Amino acid sequence: MASVLSSAAKKMEENNSGKPPCKYGAECYRENVQHQANFWHPKKGKRKSDIQDEDDASSVKKRKIDAASDLTEKVSEEEAGNASPENGSEDEVDEIQEKDDAEESDDSDESEDITLPATPTNLNPREEIEWKFKMKMPEDFYDLWKFCKSLDKKNPKDALKETLGLQLVGPYDVLAGDLKRTSDSKRASYCLHWRYYYDPPEFQTVVRGDDETQHHLGYYRDEPSKLPSFVGANSAKKNCIISPQGENIFAAIKAHMDKLCKTSKDKAEQSRIQSLQKPLTDWAKKSGHSLETKTKDMKARDKKVVTRTFHGAGIVVPVDASGVGYRELPETDANLKRIFKKVVDSENDYERNKHLEPLDEIISFVQFANDECDYGEGYELGIDLFMFGSDAFDRIILNILPLAYMLLGRKEFGTILQAHMKDRRKENLSMM
């Protein structure tokens, strides 16, 4: 009883403004003047759990989750792997929290001062790709490079360009020796090289198509430590949909060929495509790569998908026998889009504040879900906000999604997301 009274006295002493405390505490992302005037916010560094009445067990767990969230928001892109809560001390977390507000809010100035670190020496191409892009590439990635070298030894990247309108990019630029240096020193991560606007951290572009639709192909992974689940396609100037094209890059290019043949009315063009189709399929079969657009493993993954999300490719999270790991959001995708649109279309702070209320409630549900180890709900909401594609939600995304990745043991995705959110472009995607 004495400890409860002491805690209450401490809160009264801290909050001498007479205002009710904001339920989001020091982490509140709402910046409009009216909200700040109506509610009391503790100084940076105080935990949200310090201003709420919770039982001892849930308070401890909440502090751990908040510490993970704070840490993922503050650490730099290249230090994230070494400074995670798993490896860092409580002192490190506290030090990060006590940084000046101006420093933490001025993201644009920070990004201008960041330069890419020098590539370690004595790395072979595979190691260099993994170091720069934070992922291991599957064998079909390297086999396609060998195939393209057989077509054009001097310039394998453009071997498919004239016939199919496709160019090898991203990690392929390492194999070509073109990504040793970058002309864009202000970009914080090599993972941004050919990362399109709607590419979530799970999606890694390796082939670009036309600039008109920004059609591109990439590997989609459910976990950063595992090989890709499939190769997907997206046309960033059309929408955020990621459409599975096959289990490997050969299958995806074969699907692209088939589509070109069906849509083209030029017989000469059809003939050129067909002349390339046989050597590509022969190479794929010789290398042991399936050309099916829907393989057995892809169908097995579909059964593990807990929800499709706005991009349609779905997310996979571990769910135990009792169903712990994922719970549905309290709104349908259609309702979520309506909520998001109202926020984006708000004409002033008052309207935006009003339209944010339903989203605030959903975020509260996510916090409860995290407390109960249903990490998939926050993951889903974060992905949906990202794929909606509005900078109005940038701060909310950075509060929700890196934490979800951390809780799921996918911190590399969080690192990629943070770099992308600081420099999310629709044009000039190459770092060369």
Short mmCIF file of C-alpha atoms in Angstrom, two decimals:
data_model
loop_
_atom_site.label_atom_id
_atom_site.label_comp_id
_atom_site.label_asym_id
_atom_site.label_seq_id
_atom_site.Cartn_x
_atom_site.Cartn_y
_atom_site.Cartn_z
CA MET A 1 0.00 0.00 0.00
CA ALA A 2 2.82 2.35 0.87
CA SER A 3 4.51 1.75 -2.48
CA VAL A 4 1.26 2.54 -4.35
CA LEU A 5 0.84 5.82 -2.45
CA SER A 6 4.48 6.68 -3.08
CA SER A 7 4.04 6.05 -6.81
CA ALA A 8 0.91 8.18 -6.93
CA ALA A 9 2.65 11.00 -5.04
CA LYS A 10 5.54 10.84 -7.47
CA LYS A 11 3.19 11.14 -10.44
CA MET A 12 1.40 14.12 -8.85
CA GLU A 13 4.74 15.79 -8.20
CA GLU A 14 5.83 15.29 -11.80
CA ASN A 15 2.51 16.40 -13.26
CA ASN A 16 1.95 19.79 -11.66
CA SER A 17 0.19 21.16 -14.72
CA GLY A 18 -3.28 19.98 -13.66
CA LYS A 19 -3.78 18.35 -17.08
CA PRO A 20 -4.76 14.70 -17.52
CA PRO A 21 -1.82 12.54 -18.65
CA CYS A 22 -1.68 11.52 -22.32
CA LYS A 23 -2.16 7.77 -22.67
CA TYR A 24 0.87 7.57 -24.97
CA GLY A 25 3.19 9.21 -22.48
CA ALA A 26 6.63 10.34 -23.64
CA GLU A 27 6.21 8.38 -26.88
CA CYS A 28 3.17 10.38 -28.05
CA TYR A 29 3.43 11.01 -31.80
CA ARG A 30 0.62 13.57 -32.01
CA GLU A 31 2.14 16.99 -32.55
CA ASN A 32 -0.82 19.35 -33.02
CA VAL A 33 -0.96 22.30 -30.62
CA GLN A 34 -4.42 21.54 -29.26
CA HIS A 35 -3.46 18.03 -28.16
CA GLN A 36 -0.30 19.29 -26.48
CA ALA A 37 -2.34 21.95 -24.66
CA ASN A 38 -4.98 19.51 -23.43
CA PHE A 39 -2.79 16.70 -22.10
CA TRP A 40 0.30 16.38 -19.90
CA HIS A 41 3.32 14.63 -21.40
CA PRO A 42 6.28 13.44 -19.29
CA LYS A 43 9.79 14.43 -20.33
CA LYS A 44 11.65 12.26 -22.80
CA GLY A 45 13.20 9.25 -21.18
CA LYS A 46 10.20 8.42 -18.94
CA ARG A 47 8.40 5.20 -19.69
CA LYS A 48 4.80 5.08 -20.69
CA SER A 49 4.38 2.42 -18.03
CA ASP A 50 5.54 4.96 -15.41
CA ILE A 51 2.34 6.99 -15.86
CA GLN A 52 -0.18 4.15 -16.01
CA ASP A 53 -1.56 1.93 -13.27
CA GLU A 54 -0.70 -1.65 -14.21
CA ASP A 55 -0.02 -4.76 -12.24
CA ASP A 56 3.63 -5.52 -11.49
CA ALA A 57 4.06 -8.31 -14.03
CA SER A 58 2.64 -6.44 -17.01
CA SER A 59 4.55 -3.25 -16.06
CA VAL A 60 7.88 -5.08 -16.18
CA LYS A 61 7.05 -6.63 -19.54
CA LYS A 62 5.87 -3.29 -20.93
CA ARG A 63 9.10 -1.58 -19.91
CA LYS A 64 11.07 -4.22 -21.76
CA ILE A 65 9.00 -3.71 -24.90
CA ASP A 66 9.28 0.09 -24.65
CA ALA A 67 13.05 -0.20 -24.24
CA ALA A 68 13.23 -2.29 -27.41
CA SER A 69 11.09 0.25 -29.27
CA ASP A 70 13.19 3.21 -28.10
CA LEU A 71 16.37 1.47 -29.06
CA THR A 72 15.25 0.56 -32.55
CA GLU A 73 14.20 4.17 -33.16
CA LYS A 74 17.48 5.71 -32.03
CA VAL A 75 20.35 3.53 -33.18
CA SER A 76 22.00 4.23 -36.51
CA GLU A 77 21.58 1.92 -39.46
CA GLU A 78 25.04 0.42 -39.31
CA GLU A 79 25.07 0.01 -35.53
CA ALA A 80 21.62 -1.58 -35.13
CA GLY A 81 22.92 -5.15 -35.14
CA ASN A 82 25.35 -4.50 -32.29
CA ALA A 83 23.19 -2.16 -30.21
CA SER A 84 19.98 -4.17 -29.91
CA PRO A 85 18.44 -4.73 -26.49
CA GLU A 86 19.66 -8.32 -26.65
CA ASN A 87 23.27 -7.14 -26.62
CA GLY A 88 23.02 -3.64 -25.12
CA SER A 89 22.85 -2.68 -21.47
CA GLU A 90 20.15 -0.69 -19.69
CA ASP A 91 22.60 2.20 -19.45
CA GLU A 92 22.84 2.28 -23.25
CA VAL A 93 19.04 2.46 -23.52
CA ASP A 94 18.87 5.27 -20.96
CA GLU A 95 21.63 7.20 -22.71
CA ILE A 96 19.73 7.04 -25.98
CA GLN A 97 16.52 8.23 -24.30
CA GLU A 98 18.18 11.29 -22.80
CA LYS A 99 19.29 12.76 -26.14
CA ASP A 100 18.10 16.25 -26.89
CA ASP A 101 14.67 16.46 -28.58
CA ALA A 102 16.01 18.60 -31.38
CA GLU A 103 18.60 15.99 -32.27
CA GLU A 104 16.12 13.13 -32.47
CA SER A 105 13.51 15.06 -34.46
CA ASP A 106 15.78 16.50 -37.14
CA ASP A 107 15.95 13.40 -39.33
CA SER A 108 16.62 15.28 -42.56
CA ASP A 109 19.78 16.94 -41.25
CA GLU A 110 21.04 13.66 -39.79
CA SER A 111 20.63 11.85 -43.10
CA GLU A 112 22.67 14.51 -44.88
CA ASP A 113 25.61 13.89 -42.55
CA ILE A 114 25.56 10.09 -42.97
CA THR A 115 28.03 8.54 -45.36
CA LEU A 116 28.22 4.91 -46.32
CA PRO A 117 30.94 2.96 -44.53
CA ALA A 118 33.87 1.63 -46.51
CA THR A 119 33.41 -1.90 -47.78
CA PRO A 120 35.59 -4.36 -45.81
CA THR A 121 38.55 -5.64 -47.76
CA ASN A 122 39.09 -9.24 -48.87
CA LEU A 123 35.39 -10.03 -49.29
CA ASN A 124 34.40 -12.31 -52.14
CA PRO A 125 31.34 -11.23 -54.18
CA ARG A 126 28.93 -13.37 -52.18
CA GLU A 127 30.22 -11.99 -48.88
CA GLU A 128 30.13 -8.43 -50.21
CA ILE A 129 26.49 -8.83 -51.25
CA GLU A 130 25.57 -10.17 -47.84
CA TRP A 131 27.46 -7.36 -46.10
CA LYS A 132 25.89 -4.61 -48.22
CA PHE A 133 22.33 -5.96 -48.51
CA LYS A 134 22.15 -7.87 -45.19
CA MET A 135 20.85 -11.02 -46.87
CA LYS A 136 22.24 -14.18 -48.42
CA MET A 137 21.25 -14.69 -52.04
CA PRO A 138 19.87 -18.01 -53.32
CA GLU A 139 21.68 -20.07 -55.95
CA ASP A 140 19.22 -19.15 -58.72
CA PHE A 141 20.40 -15.54 -58.32
CA TYR A 142 23.95 -16.53 -59.26
CA ASP A 143 22.80 -18.98 -61.94
CA LEU A 144 20.90 -16.20 -63.73
CA TRP A 145 24.10 -14.14 -63.72
CA LYS A 146 25.96 -17.04 -65.36
CA PHE A 147 23.19 -17.38 -67.95
CA CYS A 148 23.31 -13.66 -68.77
CA LYS A 149 27.10 -13.84 -69.08
CA SER A 150 26.63 -16.57 -71.65
CA LEU A 151 24.49 -14.13 -73.64
CA ASP A 152 26.64 -11.04 -73.17
CA LYS A 153 30.02 -11.55 -71.52
CA LYS A 154 30.91 -7.85 -71.50
CA ASN A 155 27.64 -6.55 -70.08
CA PRO A 156 25.57 -9.32 -68.45
CA LYS A 157 23.33 -6.80 -66.65
CA ASP A 158 21.79 -5.72 -69.97
CA ALA A 159 21.64 -9.15 -71.61
CA LEU A 160 17.83 -9.27 -71.30
CA LYS A 161 17.15 -5.60 -71.89
CA GLU A 162 16.68 -5.47 -75.65
CA THR A 163 14.48 -8.56 -75.89
CA LEU A 164 12.55 -8.45 -72.61
CA GLY A 165 13.02 -4.89 -71.36
CA LEU A 166 14.63 -6.20 -68.17
CA GLN A 167 17.88 -5.14 -66.50
CA LEU A 168 19.70 -6.83 -63.64
CA VAL A 169 20.11 -4.38 -60.75
CA GLY A 170 20.54 -4.22 -56.98
CA PRO A 171 22.91 -6.95 -55.73
CA TYR A 172 23.80 -7.75 -59.35
CA ASP A 173 25.70 -4.46 -59.44
CA VAL A 174 28.12 -6.00 -56.93
CA LEU A 175 28.77 -8.93 -59.29
CA ALA A 176 29.33 -6.44 -62.10
CA GLY A 177 31.84 -4.52 -59.95
CA ASP A 178 29.77 -1.34 -60.23
CA LEU A 179 28.87 -0.82 -56.58
CA LYS A 180 32.36 -0.34 -55.13
CA ARG A 181 31.67 3.37 -54.99
CA THR A 182 28.50 5.39 -54.95
CA SER A 183 27.82 8.89 -56.27
CA ASP A 184 25.10 9.29 -53.64
CA SER A 185 27.00 9.53 -50.35
CA LYS A 186 23.96 10.91 -48.51
CA ARG A 187 22.10 7.60 -48.65
CA ALA A 188 22.42 5.76 -45.37
CA SER A 189 22.35 2.13 -46.53
CA TYR A 190 23.24 0.02 -49.55
CA CYS A 191 19.84 -1.61 -49.00
CA LEU A 192 18.33 1.52 -50.59
CA HIS A 193 20.00 0.75 -53.93
CA TRP A 194 17.05 0.12 -56.28
CA ARG A 195 14.57 -0.03 -53.39
CA TYR A 196 11.26 1.16 -54.82
CA TYR A 197 8.70 3.21 -52.91
CA TYR A 198 6.46 0.26 -52.02
CA ASP A 199 9.23 -2.29 -51.41
CA PRO A 200 8.84 -3.43 -47.80
CA PRO A 201 11.95 -4.77 -46.02
CA GLU A 202 10.87 -8.30 -46.96
CA PHE A 203 11.18 -7.46 -50.68
CA GLN A 204 14.56 -7.08 -52.42
CA THR A 205 14.64 -5.82 -56.01
CA VAL A 206 17.02 -7.61 -58.38
CA VAL A 207 15.49 -6.92 -61.82
CA ARG A 208 14.01 -3.67 -63.10
CA GLY A 209 11.61 -3.23 -65.99
CA ASP A 210 10.13 -0.13 -67.60
CA ASP A 211 10.20 3.31 -66.00
CA GLU A 212 6.61 4.09 -67.01
CA THR A 213 5.08 1.65 -64.51
CA GLN A 214 8.25 0.95 -62.50
CA HIS A 215 7.70 -2.76 -62.97
CA HIS A 216 10.35 -4.76 -61.11
CA LEU A 217 11.07 -8.24 -59.77
CA GLY A 218 12.45 -9.08 -56.35
CA TYR A 219 12.95 -11.78 -53.76
CA TYR A 220 10.37 -11.89 -50.96
CA ARG A 221 11.52 -13.31 -47.62
CA ASP A 222 9.50 -14.03 -44.52
CA GLU A 223 12.62 -13.96 -42.36
CA PRO A 224 15.93 -12.20 -43.06
CA SER A 225 17.98 -15.21 -41.98
CA LYS A 226 16.24 -17.54 -44.43
CA LEU A 227 16.27 -17.82 -48.21
CA PRO A 228 13.43 -16.20 -50.18
CA SER A 229 9.96 -17.73 -50.18
CA PHE A 230 9.26 -16.60 -53.74
CA VAL A 231 10.04 -14.00 -56.40
CA GLY A 232 7.43 -11.26 -56.62
CA ALA A 233 6.57 -8.47 -59.04
CA ASN A 234 5.41 -4.94 -58.34
CA SER A 235 4.64 -1.93 -60.51
CA ALA A 236 5.28 0.92 -58.10
CA LYS A 237 3.61 3.64 -60.18
CA LYS A 238 0.40 1.60 -60.30
CA ASN A 239 -0.08 0.22 -56.79
CA CYS A 240 1.54 -1.54 -53.84
CA ILE A 241 0.56 -5.10 -54.85
CA ILE A 242 3.31 -7.73 -54.73
CA SER A 243 2.38 -10.60 -57.04
CA PRO A 244 4.20 -13.95 -56.65
CA GLN A 245 5.78 -15.03 -59.96
CA GLY A 246 7.50 -18.27 -59.00
CA GLU A 247 9.90 -19.82 -56.56
CA ASN A 248 13.03 -18.49 -58.29
CA ILE A 249 14.15 -15.76 -60.65
CA PHE A 250 14.09 -18.03 -63.73
CA ALA A 251 10.41 -18.81 -63.17
CA ALA A 252 9.65 -15.10 -62.75
CA ILE A 253 11.41 -14.18 -66.01
CA LYS A 254 9.68 -17.07 -67.80
CA ALA A 255 6.33 -15.72 -66.57
CA HIS A 256 7.33 -12.27 -67.87
CA MET A 257 8.18 -13.80 -71.26
CA ASP A 258 4.82 -15.57 -71.47
CA LYS A 259 2.99 -12.34 -70.68
CA LEU A 260 4.93 -10.41 -73.33
CA CYS A 261 4.15 -13.06 -75.95
CA LYS A 262 0.44 -12.90 -75.14
CA THR A 263 0.19 -9.10 -75.16
CA SER A 264 2.46 -8.40 -78.15
CA LYS A 265 0.91 -8.25 -81.61
CA ASP A 266 4.29 -7.90 -83.29
CA LYS A 267 5.27 -11.29 -84.73
CA ALA A 268 8.93 -10.28 -85.00
CA GLU A 269 8.95 -9.39 -81.29
CA GLN A 270 7.24 -12.66 -80.41
CA SER A 271 9.87 -14.52 -82.39
CA ARG A 272 12.72 -12.78 -80.55
CA ILE A 273 11.18 -13.61 -77.19
CA GLN A 274 10.64 -17.25 -78.13
CA SER A 275 14.22 -17.54 -79.36
CA LEU A 276 15.40 -16.55 -75.88
CA GLN A 277 12.86 -18.68 -74.06
CA LYS A 278 14.39 -22.05 -74.94
CA PRO A 279 17.96 -21.31 -73.78
CA LEU A 280 16.62 -19.78 -70.55
CA THR A 281 14.38 -22.76 -69.75
CA ASP A 282 17.16 -25.19 -70.65
CA TRP A 283 19.58 -23.38 -68.33
CA ALA A 284 17.03 -23.37 -65.52
CA LYS A 285 16.35 -27.10 -65.86
CA LYS A 286 20.06 -27.89 -66.05
CA SER A 287 20.57 -25.89 -62.85
CA GLY A 288 17.66 -27.63 -61.11
CA HIS A 289 15.28 -24.64 -60.88
CA SER A 290 11.54 -25.13 -61.25
CA LEU A 291 9.73 -22.97 -63.80
CA GLU A 292 6.33 -23.37 -62.12
CA THR A 293 4.64 -20.18 -61.01
CA LYS A 294 3.16 -21.99 -57.98
CA THR A 295 5.35 -24.68 -56.45
CA LYS A 296 4.67 -27.10 -53.64
CA ASP A 297 6.69 -25.00 -51.21
CA MET A 298 4.78 -21.85 -52.20
CA LYS A 299 1.48 -23.62 -51.56
CA ALA A 300 2.78 -24.79 -48.19
CA ARG A 301 3.69 -21.18 -47.34
CA ASP A 302 0.18 -20.03 -48.26
CA LYS A 303 -1.15 -22.22 -45.45
CA LYS A 304 1.10 -20.42 -42.96
CA VAL A 305 0.04 -16.91 -44.05
CA VAL A 306 -1.91 -15.32 -41.19
CA THR A 307 -3.18 -12.35 -43.22
CA ARG A 308 -2.65 -10.99 -46.74
CA THR A 309 -2.07 -7.32 -45.79
CA PHE A 310 -2.42 -4.46 -48.26
CA HIS A 311 0.34 -5.79 -50.53
CA GLY A 312 -1.43 -9.14 -51.00
CA ALA A 313 1.63 -11.35 -50.61
CA GLY A 314 0.79 -12.09 -46.98
CA ILE A 315 2.85 -12.25 -43.80
CA VAL A 316 3.98 -15.29 -41.85
CA VAL A 317 4.55 -15.27 -38.09
CA PRO A 318 5.10 -18.12 -35.65
CA VAL A 319 1.82 -19.20 -34.03
CA ASP A 320 1.86 -21.86 -31.32
CA ALA A 321 -0.66 -24.66 -30.76
CA SER A 322 -2.85 -22.45 -28.58
CA GLY A 323 -2.96 -19.70 -31.23
CA VAL A 324 -0.54 -17.29 -29.53
CA GLY A 325 1.46 -15.25 -32.03
CA TYR A 326 -1.21 -13.49 -34.07
CA ARG A 327 -4.58 -11.90 -33.55
CA GLU A 328 -6.68 -10.09 -36.14
CA LEU A 329 -6.87 -6.33 -36.30
CA PRO A 330 -10.24 -5.00 -35.12
CA GLU A 331 -10.93 -3.51 -38.58
CA THR A 332 -11.18 -4.98 -42.07
CA ASP A 333 -8.74 -3.89 -44.77
CA ALA A 334 -11.46 -1.79 -46.39
CA ASN A 335 -12.22 0.03 -43.12
CA LEU A 336 -8.52 0.54 -42.43
CA LYS A 337 -8.07 2.21 -45.81
CA ARG A 338 -11.02 4.50 -45.09
CA ILE A 339 -9.54 5.45 -41.72
CA PHE A 340 -6.11 6.12 -43.25
CA LYS A 341 -7.61 8.16 -46.10
CA LYS A 342 -9.52 10.42 -43.73
CA VAL A 343 -6.31 11.17 -41.83
CA VAL A 344 -4.41 11.94 -45.04
CA ASP A 345 -7.22 14.08 -46.47
CA SER A 346 -7.60 16.17 -43.29
CA GLU A 347 -7.50 19.90 -44.02
CA ASN A 348 -6.24 20.99 -40.62
CA ASP A 349 -4.87 19.74 -37.30
CA TYR A 350 -8.30 19.61 -35.70
CA GLU A 351 -9.65 17.31 -38.41
CA ARG A 352 -6.52 15.18 -38.40
CA ASN A 353 -6.69 14.84 -34.62
CA LYS A 354 -10.30 13.70 -34.83
CA HIS A 355 -9.63 11.22 -37.64
CA LEU A 356 -6.64 9.78 -35.80
CA GLU A 357 -8.81 8.61 -32.90
CA PRO A 358 -9.88 5.29 -34.51
CA LEU A 359 -6.23 4.60 -35.35
CA ASP A 360 -5.25 5.43 -31.76
CA GLU A 361 -7.67 2.77 -30.55
CA ILE A 362 -6.19 0.20 -32.92
CA ILE A 363 -2.69 1.05 -31.69
CA SER A 364 -3.90 0.44 -28.13
CA PHE A 365 -5.06 -3.02 -29.20
CA VAL A 366 -1.63 -3.63 -30.71
CA GLN A 367 0.03 -2.71 -27.41
CA PHE A 368 -2.16 -5.20 -25.57
CA ALA A 369 -1.37 -7.82 -28.21
CA ASN A 370 2.37 -7.26 -27.77
CA ASP A 371 1.97 -7.72 -24.01
CA GLU A 372 0.39 -11.09 -24.70
CA CYS A 373 2.96 -12.15 -27.33
CA ASP A 374 0.64 -11.77 -30.32
CA TYR A 375 3.29 -9.85 -32.22
CA GLY A 376 1.67 -10.42 -35.61
CA GLU A 377 -1.02 -7.78 -35.03
CA GLY A 378 1.47 -4.91 -34.80
CA TYR A 379 3.38 -6.36 -37.72
CA GLU A 380 0.22 -6.33 -39.83
CA LEU A 381 -0.74 -2.78 -38.89
CA GLY A 382 2.78 -1.49 -39.54
CA ILE A 383 2.93 -3.12 -42.97
CA ASP A 384 -0.52 -1.79 -43.90
CA LEU A 385 0.48 1.75 -42.89
CA PHE A 386 3.69 1.45 -44.92
CA MET A 387 1.94 0.09 -48.01
CA PHE A 388 -0.75 2.81 -47.83
CA GLY A 389 2.03 5.12 -48.91
CA SER A 390 1.65 8.45 -47.10
CA ASP A 391 4.27 10.35 -45.12
CA ALA A 392 1.49 11.34 -42.71
CA PHE A 393 2.09 7.99 -41.01
CA ASP A 394 5.90 7.96 -40.99
CA ARG A 395 6.30 8.49 -37.27
CA ILE A 396 3.60 5.97 -36.39
CA ILE A 397 5.21 3.37 -38.67
CA LEU A 398 8.58 3.91 -36.99
CA ASN A 399 6.94 3.45 -33.58
CA ILE A 400 5.19 0.22 -34.53
CA LEU A 401 7.04 -1.73 -37.21
CA PRO A 402 10.69 -1.80 -35.99
CA LEU A 403 9.37 -3.00 -32.62
CA ALA A 404 7.36 -5.76 -34.33
CA TYR A 405 10.47 -6.87 -36.21
CA MET A 406 12.50 -6.84 -32.99
CA LEU A 407 9.91 -8.91 -31.12
CA LEU A 408 9.77 -11.39 -34.01
CA GLY A 409 13.57 -11.72 -34.11
CA ARG A 410 13.83 -10.01 -37.52
CA LYS A 411 15.93 -6.98 -36.59
CA GLU A 412 17.59 -6.79 -40.04
CA PHE A 413 14.18 -5.89 -41.49
CA GLY A 414 13.90 -3.13 -38.90
CA THR A 415 17.28 -1.75 -39.91
CA ILE A 416 16.26 -1.68 -43.59
CA LEU A 417 12.92 -0.05 -42.77
CA GLN A 418 14.51 2.74 -40.75
CA ALA A 419 16.93 3.56 -43.57
CA HIS A 420 14.13 3.50 -46.14
CA MET A 421 11.82 5.74 -44.09
CA LYS A 422 14.54 8.39 -43.89
CA ASP A 423 14.94 8.38 -47.66
CA ARG A 424 11.81 6.93 -49.29
CA ARG A 425 12.00 7.88 -52.94
CA LYS A 426 9.83 7.49 -56.03
CA GLU A 427 12.61 8.37 -58.47
CA ASN A 428 16.44 8.22 -58.65
CA LEU A 429 16.60 4.81 -57.04
CA SER A 430 20.11 3.87 -58.14
CA MET A 431 23.02 4.74 -55.86
CA MET A 432 25.49 4.74 -58.74
#
